[in-house]
PDB file of C-alpha atoms and ligand atoms in Angstrom:
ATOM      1  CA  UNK C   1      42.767  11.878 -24.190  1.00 49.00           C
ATOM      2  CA  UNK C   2      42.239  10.225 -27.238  1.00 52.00           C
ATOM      3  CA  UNK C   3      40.094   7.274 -26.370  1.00 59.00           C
ATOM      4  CA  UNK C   4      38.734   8.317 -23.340  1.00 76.00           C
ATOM      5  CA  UNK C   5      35.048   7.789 -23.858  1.00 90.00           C
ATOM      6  CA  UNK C   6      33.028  10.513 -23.732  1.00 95.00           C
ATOM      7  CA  UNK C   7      29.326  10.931 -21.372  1.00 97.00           C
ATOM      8  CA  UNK C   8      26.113  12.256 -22.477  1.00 98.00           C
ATOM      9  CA  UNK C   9      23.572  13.467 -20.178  1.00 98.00           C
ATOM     10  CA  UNK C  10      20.383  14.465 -21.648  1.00 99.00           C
ATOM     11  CA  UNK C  11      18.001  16.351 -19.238  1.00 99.00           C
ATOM     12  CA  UNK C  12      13.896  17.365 -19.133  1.00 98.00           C
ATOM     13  CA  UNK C  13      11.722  18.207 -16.864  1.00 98.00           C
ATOM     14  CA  UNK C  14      10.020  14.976 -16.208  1.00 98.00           C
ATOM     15  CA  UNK C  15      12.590  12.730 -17.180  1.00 98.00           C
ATOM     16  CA  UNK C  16       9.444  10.534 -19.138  1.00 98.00           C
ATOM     17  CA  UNK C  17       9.269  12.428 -22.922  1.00 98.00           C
ATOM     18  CA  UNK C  18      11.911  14.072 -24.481  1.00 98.00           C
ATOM     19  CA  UNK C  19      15.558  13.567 -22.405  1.00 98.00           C
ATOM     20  CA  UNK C  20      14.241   9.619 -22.768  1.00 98.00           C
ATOM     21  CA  UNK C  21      13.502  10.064 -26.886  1.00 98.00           C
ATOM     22  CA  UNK C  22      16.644  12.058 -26.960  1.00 99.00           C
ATOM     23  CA  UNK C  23      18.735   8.926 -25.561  1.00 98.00           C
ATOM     24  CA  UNK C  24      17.160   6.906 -27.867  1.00 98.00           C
ATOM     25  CA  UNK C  25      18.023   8.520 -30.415  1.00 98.00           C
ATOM     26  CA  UNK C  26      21.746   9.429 -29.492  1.00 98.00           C
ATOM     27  CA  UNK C  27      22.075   6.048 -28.465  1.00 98.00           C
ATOM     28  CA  UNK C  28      21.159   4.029 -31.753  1.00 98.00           C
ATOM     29  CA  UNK C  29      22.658   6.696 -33.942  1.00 98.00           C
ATOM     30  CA  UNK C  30      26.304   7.406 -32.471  1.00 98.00           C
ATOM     31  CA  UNK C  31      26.376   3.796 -32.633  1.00 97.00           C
ATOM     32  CA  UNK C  32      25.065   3.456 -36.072  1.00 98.00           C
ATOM     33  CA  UNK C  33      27.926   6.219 -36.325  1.00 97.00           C
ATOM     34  CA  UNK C  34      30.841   4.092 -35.069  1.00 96.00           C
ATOM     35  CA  UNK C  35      31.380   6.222 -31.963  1.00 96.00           C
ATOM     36  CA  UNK C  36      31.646   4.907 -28.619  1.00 95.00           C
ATOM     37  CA  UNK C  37      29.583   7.301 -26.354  1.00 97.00           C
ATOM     38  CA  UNK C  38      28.119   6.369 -22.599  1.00 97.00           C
ATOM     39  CA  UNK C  39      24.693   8.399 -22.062  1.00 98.00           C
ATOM     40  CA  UNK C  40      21.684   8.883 -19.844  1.00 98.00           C
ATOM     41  CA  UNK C  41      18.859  10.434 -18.863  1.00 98.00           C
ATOM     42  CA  UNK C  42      17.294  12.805 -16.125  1.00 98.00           C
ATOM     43  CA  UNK C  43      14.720  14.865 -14.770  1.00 98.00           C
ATOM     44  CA  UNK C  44      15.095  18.523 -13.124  1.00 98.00           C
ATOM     45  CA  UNK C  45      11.785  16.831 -11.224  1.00 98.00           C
ATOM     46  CA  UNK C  46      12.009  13.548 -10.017  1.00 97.00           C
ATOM     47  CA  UNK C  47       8.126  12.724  -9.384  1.00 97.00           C
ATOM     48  CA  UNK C  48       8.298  10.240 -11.705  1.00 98.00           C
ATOM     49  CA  UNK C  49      11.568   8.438 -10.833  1.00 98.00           C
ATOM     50  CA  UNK C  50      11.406   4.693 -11.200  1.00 98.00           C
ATOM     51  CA  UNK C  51       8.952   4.997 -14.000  1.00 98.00           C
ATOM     52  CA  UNK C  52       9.145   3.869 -17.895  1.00 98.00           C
ATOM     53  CA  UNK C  53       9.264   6.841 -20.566  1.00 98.00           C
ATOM     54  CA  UNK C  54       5.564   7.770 -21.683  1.00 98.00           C
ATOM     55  CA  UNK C  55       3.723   5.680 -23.492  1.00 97.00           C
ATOM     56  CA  UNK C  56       3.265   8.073 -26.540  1.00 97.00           C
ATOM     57  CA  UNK C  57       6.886   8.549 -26.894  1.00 98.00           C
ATOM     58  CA  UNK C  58       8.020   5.368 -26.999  1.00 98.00           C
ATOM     59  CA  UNK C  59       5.344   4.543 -29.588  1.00 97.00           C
ATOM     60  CA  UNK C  60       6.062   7.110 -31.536  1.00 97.00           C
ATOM     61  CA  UNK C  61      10.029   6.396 -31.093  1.00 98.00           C
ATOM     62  CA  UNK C  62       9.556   2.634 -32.207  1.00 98.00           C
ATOM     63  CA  UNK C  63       7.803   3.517 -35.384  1.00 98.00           C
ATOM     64  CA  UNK C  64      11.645   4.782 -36.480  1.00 98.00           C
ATOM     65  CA  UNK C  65      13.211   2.245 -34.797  1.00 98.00           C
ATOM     66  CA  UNK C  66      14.808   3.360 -31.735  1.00 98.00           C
ATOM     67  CA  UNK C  67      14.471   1.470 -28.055  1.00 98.00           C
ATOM     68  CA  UNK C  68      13.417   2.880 -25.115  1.00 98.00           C
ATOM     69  CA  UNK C  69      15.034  -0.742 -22.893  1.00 98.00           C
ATOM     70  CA  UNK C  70      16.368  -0.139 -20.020  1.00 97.00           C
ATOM     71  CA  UNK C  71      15.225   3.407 -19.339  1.00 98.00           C
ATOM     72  CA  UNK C  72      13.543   4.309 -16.095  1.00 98.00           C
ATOM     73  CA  UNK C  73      13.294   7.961 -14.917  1.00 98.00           C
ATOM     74  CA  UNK C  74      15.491   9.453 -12.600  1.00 98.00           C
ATOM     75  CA  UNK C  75      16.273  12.922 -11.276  1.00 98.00           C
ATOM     76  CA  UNK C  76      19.512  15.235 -11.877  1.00 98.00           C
ATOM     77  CA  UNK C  77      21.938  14.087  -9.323  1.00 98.00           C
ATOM     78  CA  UNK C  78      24.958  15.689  -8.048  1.00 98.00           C
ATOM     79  CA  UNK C  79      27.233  13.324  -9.299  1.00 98.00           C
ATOM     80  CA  UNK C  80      25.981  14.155 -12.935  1.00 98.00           C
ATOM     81  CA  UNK C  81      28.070  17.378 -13.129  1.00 98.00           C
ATOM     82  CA  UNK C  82      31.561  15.551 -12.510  1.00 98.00           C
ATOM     83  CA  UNK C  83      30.299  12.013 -14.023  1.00 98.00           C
ATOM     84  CA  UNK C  84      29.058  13.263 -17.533  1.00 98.00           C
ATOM     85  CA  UNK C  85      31.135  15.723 -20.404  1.00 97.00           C
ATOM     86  CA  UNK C  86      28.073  17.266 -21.638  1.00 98.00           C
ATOM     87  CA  UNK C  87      24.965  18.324 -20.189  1.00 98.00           C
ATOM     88  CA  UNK C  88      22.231  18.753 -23.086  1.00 99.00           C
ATOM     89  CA  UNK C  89      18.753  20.642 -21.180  1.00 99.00           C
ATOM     90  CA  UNK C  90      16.065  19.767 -23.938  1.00 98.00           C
ATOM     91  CA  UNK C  91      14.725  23.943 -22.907  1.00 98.00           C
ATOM     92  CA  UNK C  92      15.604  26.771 -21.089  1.00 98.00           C
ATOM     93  CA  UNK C  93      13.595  26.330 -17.701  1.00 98.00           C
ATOM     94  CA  UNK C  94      15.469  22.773 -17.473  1.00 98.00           C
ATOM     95  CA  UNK C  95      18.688  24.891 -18.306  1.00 98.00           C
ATOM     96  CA  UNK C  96      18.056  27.742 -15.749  1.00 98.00           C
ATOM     97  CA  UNK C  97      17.571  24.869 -13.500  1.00 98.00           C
ATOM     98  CA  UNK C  98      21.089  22.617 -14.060  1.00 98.00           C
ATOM     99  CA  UNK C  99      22.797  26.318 -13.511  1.00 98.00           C
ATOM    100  CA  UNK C 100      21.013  27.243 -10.327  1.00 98.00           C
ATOM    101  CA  UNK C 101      22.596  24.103  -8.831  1.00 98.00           C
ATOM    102  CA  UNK C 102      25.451  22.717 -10.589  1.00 98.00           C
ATOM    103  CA  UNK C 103      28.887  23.925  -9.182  1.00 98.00           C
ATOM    104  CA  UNK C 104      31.125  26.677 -10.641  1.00 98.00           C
ATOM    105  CA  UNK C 105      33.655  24.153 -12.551  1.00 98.00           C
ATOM    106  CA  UNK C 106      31.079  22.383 -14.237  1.00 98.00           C
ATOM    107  CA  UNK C 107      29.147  24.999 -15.781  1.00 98.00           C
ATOM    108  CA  UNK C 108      30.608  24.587 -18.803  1.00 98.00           C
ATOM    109  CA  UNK C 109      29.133  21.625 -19.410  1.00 98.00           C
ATOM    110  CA  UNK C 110      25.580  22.789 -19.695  1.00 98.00           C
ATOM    111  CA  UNK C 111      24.254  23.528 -23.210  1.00 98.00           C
ATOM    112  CA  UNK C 112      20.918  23.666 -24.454  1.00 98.00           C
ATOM    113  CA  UNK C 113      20.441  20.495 -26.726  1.00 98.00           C
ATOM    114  CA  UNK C 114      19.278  22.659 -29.640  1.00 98.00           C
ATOM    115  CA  UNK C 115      22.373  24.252 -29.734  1.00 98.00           C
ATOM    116  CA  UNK C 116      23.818  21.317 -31.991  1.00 98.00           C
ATOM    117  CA  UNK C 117      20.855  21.961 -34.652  1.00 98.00           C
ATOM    118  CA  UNK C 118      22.008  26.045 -35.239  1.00 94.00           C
ATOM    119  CA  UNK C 119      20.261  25.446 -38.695  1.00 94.00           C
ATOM    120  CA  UNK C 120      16.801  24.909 -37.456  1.00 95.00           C
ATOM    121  CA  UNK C 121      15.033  28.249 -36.126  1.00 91.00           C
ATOM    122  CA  UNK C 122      14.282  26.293 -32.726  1.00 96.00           C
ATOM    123  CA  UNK C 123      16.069  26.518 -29.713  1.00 97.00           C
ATOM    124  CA  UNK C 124      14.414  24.405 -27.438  1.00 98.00           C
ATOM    125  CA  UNK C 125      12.426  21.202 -27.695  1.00 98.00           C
ATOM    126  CA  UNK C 126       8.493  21.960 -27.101  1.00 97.00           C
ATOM    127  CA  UNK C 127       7.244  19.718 -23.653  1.00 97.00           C
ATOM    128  CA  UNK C 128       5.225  17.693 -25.789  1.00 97.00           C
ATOM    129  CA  UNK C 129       3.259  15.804 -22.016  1.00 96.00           C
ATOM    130  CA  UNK C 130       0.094  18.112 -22.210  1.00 95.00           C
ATOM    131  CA  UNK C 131      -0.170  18.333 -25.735  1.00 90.00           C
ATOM    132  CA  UNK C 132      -1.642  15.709 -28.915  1.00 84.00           C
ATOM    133  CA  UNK C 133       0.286  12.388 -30.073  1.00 81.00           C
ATOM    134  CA  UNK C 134       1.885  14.794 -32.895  1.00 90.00           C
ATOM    135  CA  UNK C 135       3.841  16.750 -30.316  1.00 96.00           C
ATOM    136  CA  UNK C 136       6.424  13.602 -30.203  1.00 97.00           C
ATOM    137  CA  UNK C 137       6.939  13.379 -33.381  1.00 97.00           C
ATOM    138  CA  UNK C 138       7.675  16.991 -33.717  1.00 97.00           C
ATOM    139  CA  UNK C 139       9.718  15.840 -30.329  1.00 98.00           C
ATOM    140  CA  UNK C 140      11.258  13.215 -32.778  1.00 98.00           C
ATOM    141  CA  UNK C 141      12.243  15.717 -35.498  1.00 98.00           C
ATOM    142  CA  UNK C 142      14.021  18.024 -33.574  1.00 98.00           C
ATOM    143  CA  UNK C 143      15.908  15.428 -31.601  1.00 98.00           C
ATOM    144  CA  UNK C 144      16.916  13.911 -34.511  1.00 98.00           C
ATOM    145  CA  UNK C 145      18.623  16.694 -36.026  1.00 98.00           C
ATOM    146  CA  UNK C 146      20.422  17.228 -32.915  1.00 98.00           C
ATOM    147  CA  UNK C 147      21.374  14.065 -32.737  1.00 98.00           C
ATOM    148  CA  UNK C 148      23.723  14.083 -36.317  1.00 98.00           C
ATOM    149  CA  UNK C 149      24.941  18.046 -34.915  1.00 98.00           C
ATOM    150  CA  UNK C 150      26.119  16.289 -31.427  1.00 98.00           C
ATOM    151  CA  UNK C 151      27.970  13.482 -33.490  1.00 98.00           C
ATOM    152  CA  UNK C 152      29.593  15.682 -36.071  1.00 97.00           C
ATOM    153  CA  UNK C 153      30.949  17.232 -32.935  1.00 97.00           C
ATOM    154  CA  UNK C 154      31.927  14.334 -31.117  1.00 96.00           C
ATOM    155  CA  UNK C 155      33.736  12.699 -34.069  1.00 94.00           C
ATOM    156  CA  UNK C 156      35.757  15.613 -33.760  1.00 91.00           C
ATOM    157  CA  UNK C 157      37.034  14.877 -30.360  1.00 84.00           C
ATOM    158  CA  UNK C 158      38.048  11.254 -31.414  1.00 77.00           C
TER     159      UNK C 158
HETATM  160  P1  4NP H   1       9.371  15.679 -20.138  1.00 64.74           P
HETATM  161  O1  4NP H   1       7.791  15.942 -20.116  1.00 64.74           O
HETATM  162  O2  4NP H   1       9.971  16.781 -19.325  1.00 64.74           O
HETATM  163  O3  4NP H   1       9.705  15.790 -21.588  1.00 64.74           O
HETATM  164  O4  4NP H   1       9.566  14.315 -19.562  1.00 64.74           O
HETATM  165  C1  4NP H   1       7.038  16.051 -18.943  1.00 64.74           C
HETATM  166  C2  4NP H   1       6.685  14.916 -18.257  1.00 64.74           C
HETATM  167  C3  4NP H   1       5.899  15.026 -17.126  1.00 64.74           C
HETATM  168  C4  4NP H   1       5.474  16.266 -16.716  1.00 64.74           C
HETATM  169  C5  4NP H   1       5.851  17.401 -17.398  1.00 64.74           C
HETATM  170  C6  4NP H   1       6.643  17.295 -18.522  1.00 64.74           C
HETATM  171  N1  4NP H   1       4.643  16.374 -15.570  1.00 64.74           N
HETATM  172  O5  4NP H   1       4.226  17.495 -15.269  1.00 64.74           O
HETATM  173  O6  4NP H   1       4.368  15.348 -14.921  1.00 64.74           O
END
């Protein structure tokens, strides 16, 4: 349909770094974009459910502007498959993971986030939780330029 409004589901591992940066993102530049686009966040692990993203990512978000309000860490919920259009695993192992339990008709839904930045030589976005504060802005980077790939696709679809 033509105005139906589309969901986003971004999904990590922890549900605290990178599906949290990637919302941010998405969320202040597909409105920035003029597109009207519901999305979320979750973790393949829920061990930190109820928590606020980490504290380096939101710093390092903020310095470019985005907003981390409202976000609390959840995990992957069987609902998500039906609820949301897209399912965007920030690497593989969170991939593998969304296919070893979501159901046959909604496989289709599940794409590696990186998939939307075919120009950059990446294909998954690095766990930056065990590593230095420059890990999220690498984290940052890549997100970014998946970001505008996911919105030149979704502007297609309005
Ligand atoms: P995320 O990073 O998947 O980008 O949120 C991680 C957060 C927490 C852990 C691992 C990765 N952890 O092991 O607690």
């Amino acid at each position: 349909m033509a105005f139906e409004r589309k969901a986003v589901l971004f999904v990590c591992l922890g549900n605290i770094c990178r599906s949290p940066t990637a919302q941010a993102v998405f969320k202040k530049r597909s409105k920035d974009a003029g597109l009207s686009v519901w999305s979320d966040s979750a973790g393949t692990g829920a061990w930190h459910a109820g928590e606020t993203p980490d504290k380096r990512a939101i710093s390092a978000g903020r310095a470019r502007g985005y907003s981390f309000a409202g976000q609390f860490a959840r995990g992957v919920e069987d609902t998500d498959f039906e609820a949301f259009d897209l399912i965007l695993a920030m690497d593989t192992a969170n991939l593998n993971d969304l296919r070893d339990v979501c159901p046959e008709a909604f496989q289709n839904k599940l794409k590696l986030f990186l998939d939307y930045a075919p120009h950059t030589d990446m294909r998954e976005v690095p766990d930056p939780y065990y590593g230095g504060e420059d890990g999220f802005d690498r984290v940052l980077d890549l997100i970014e330029i998946a970001s505008e790939g996911l919105i030149k696709e979704l502007k297609k679809m309005y």
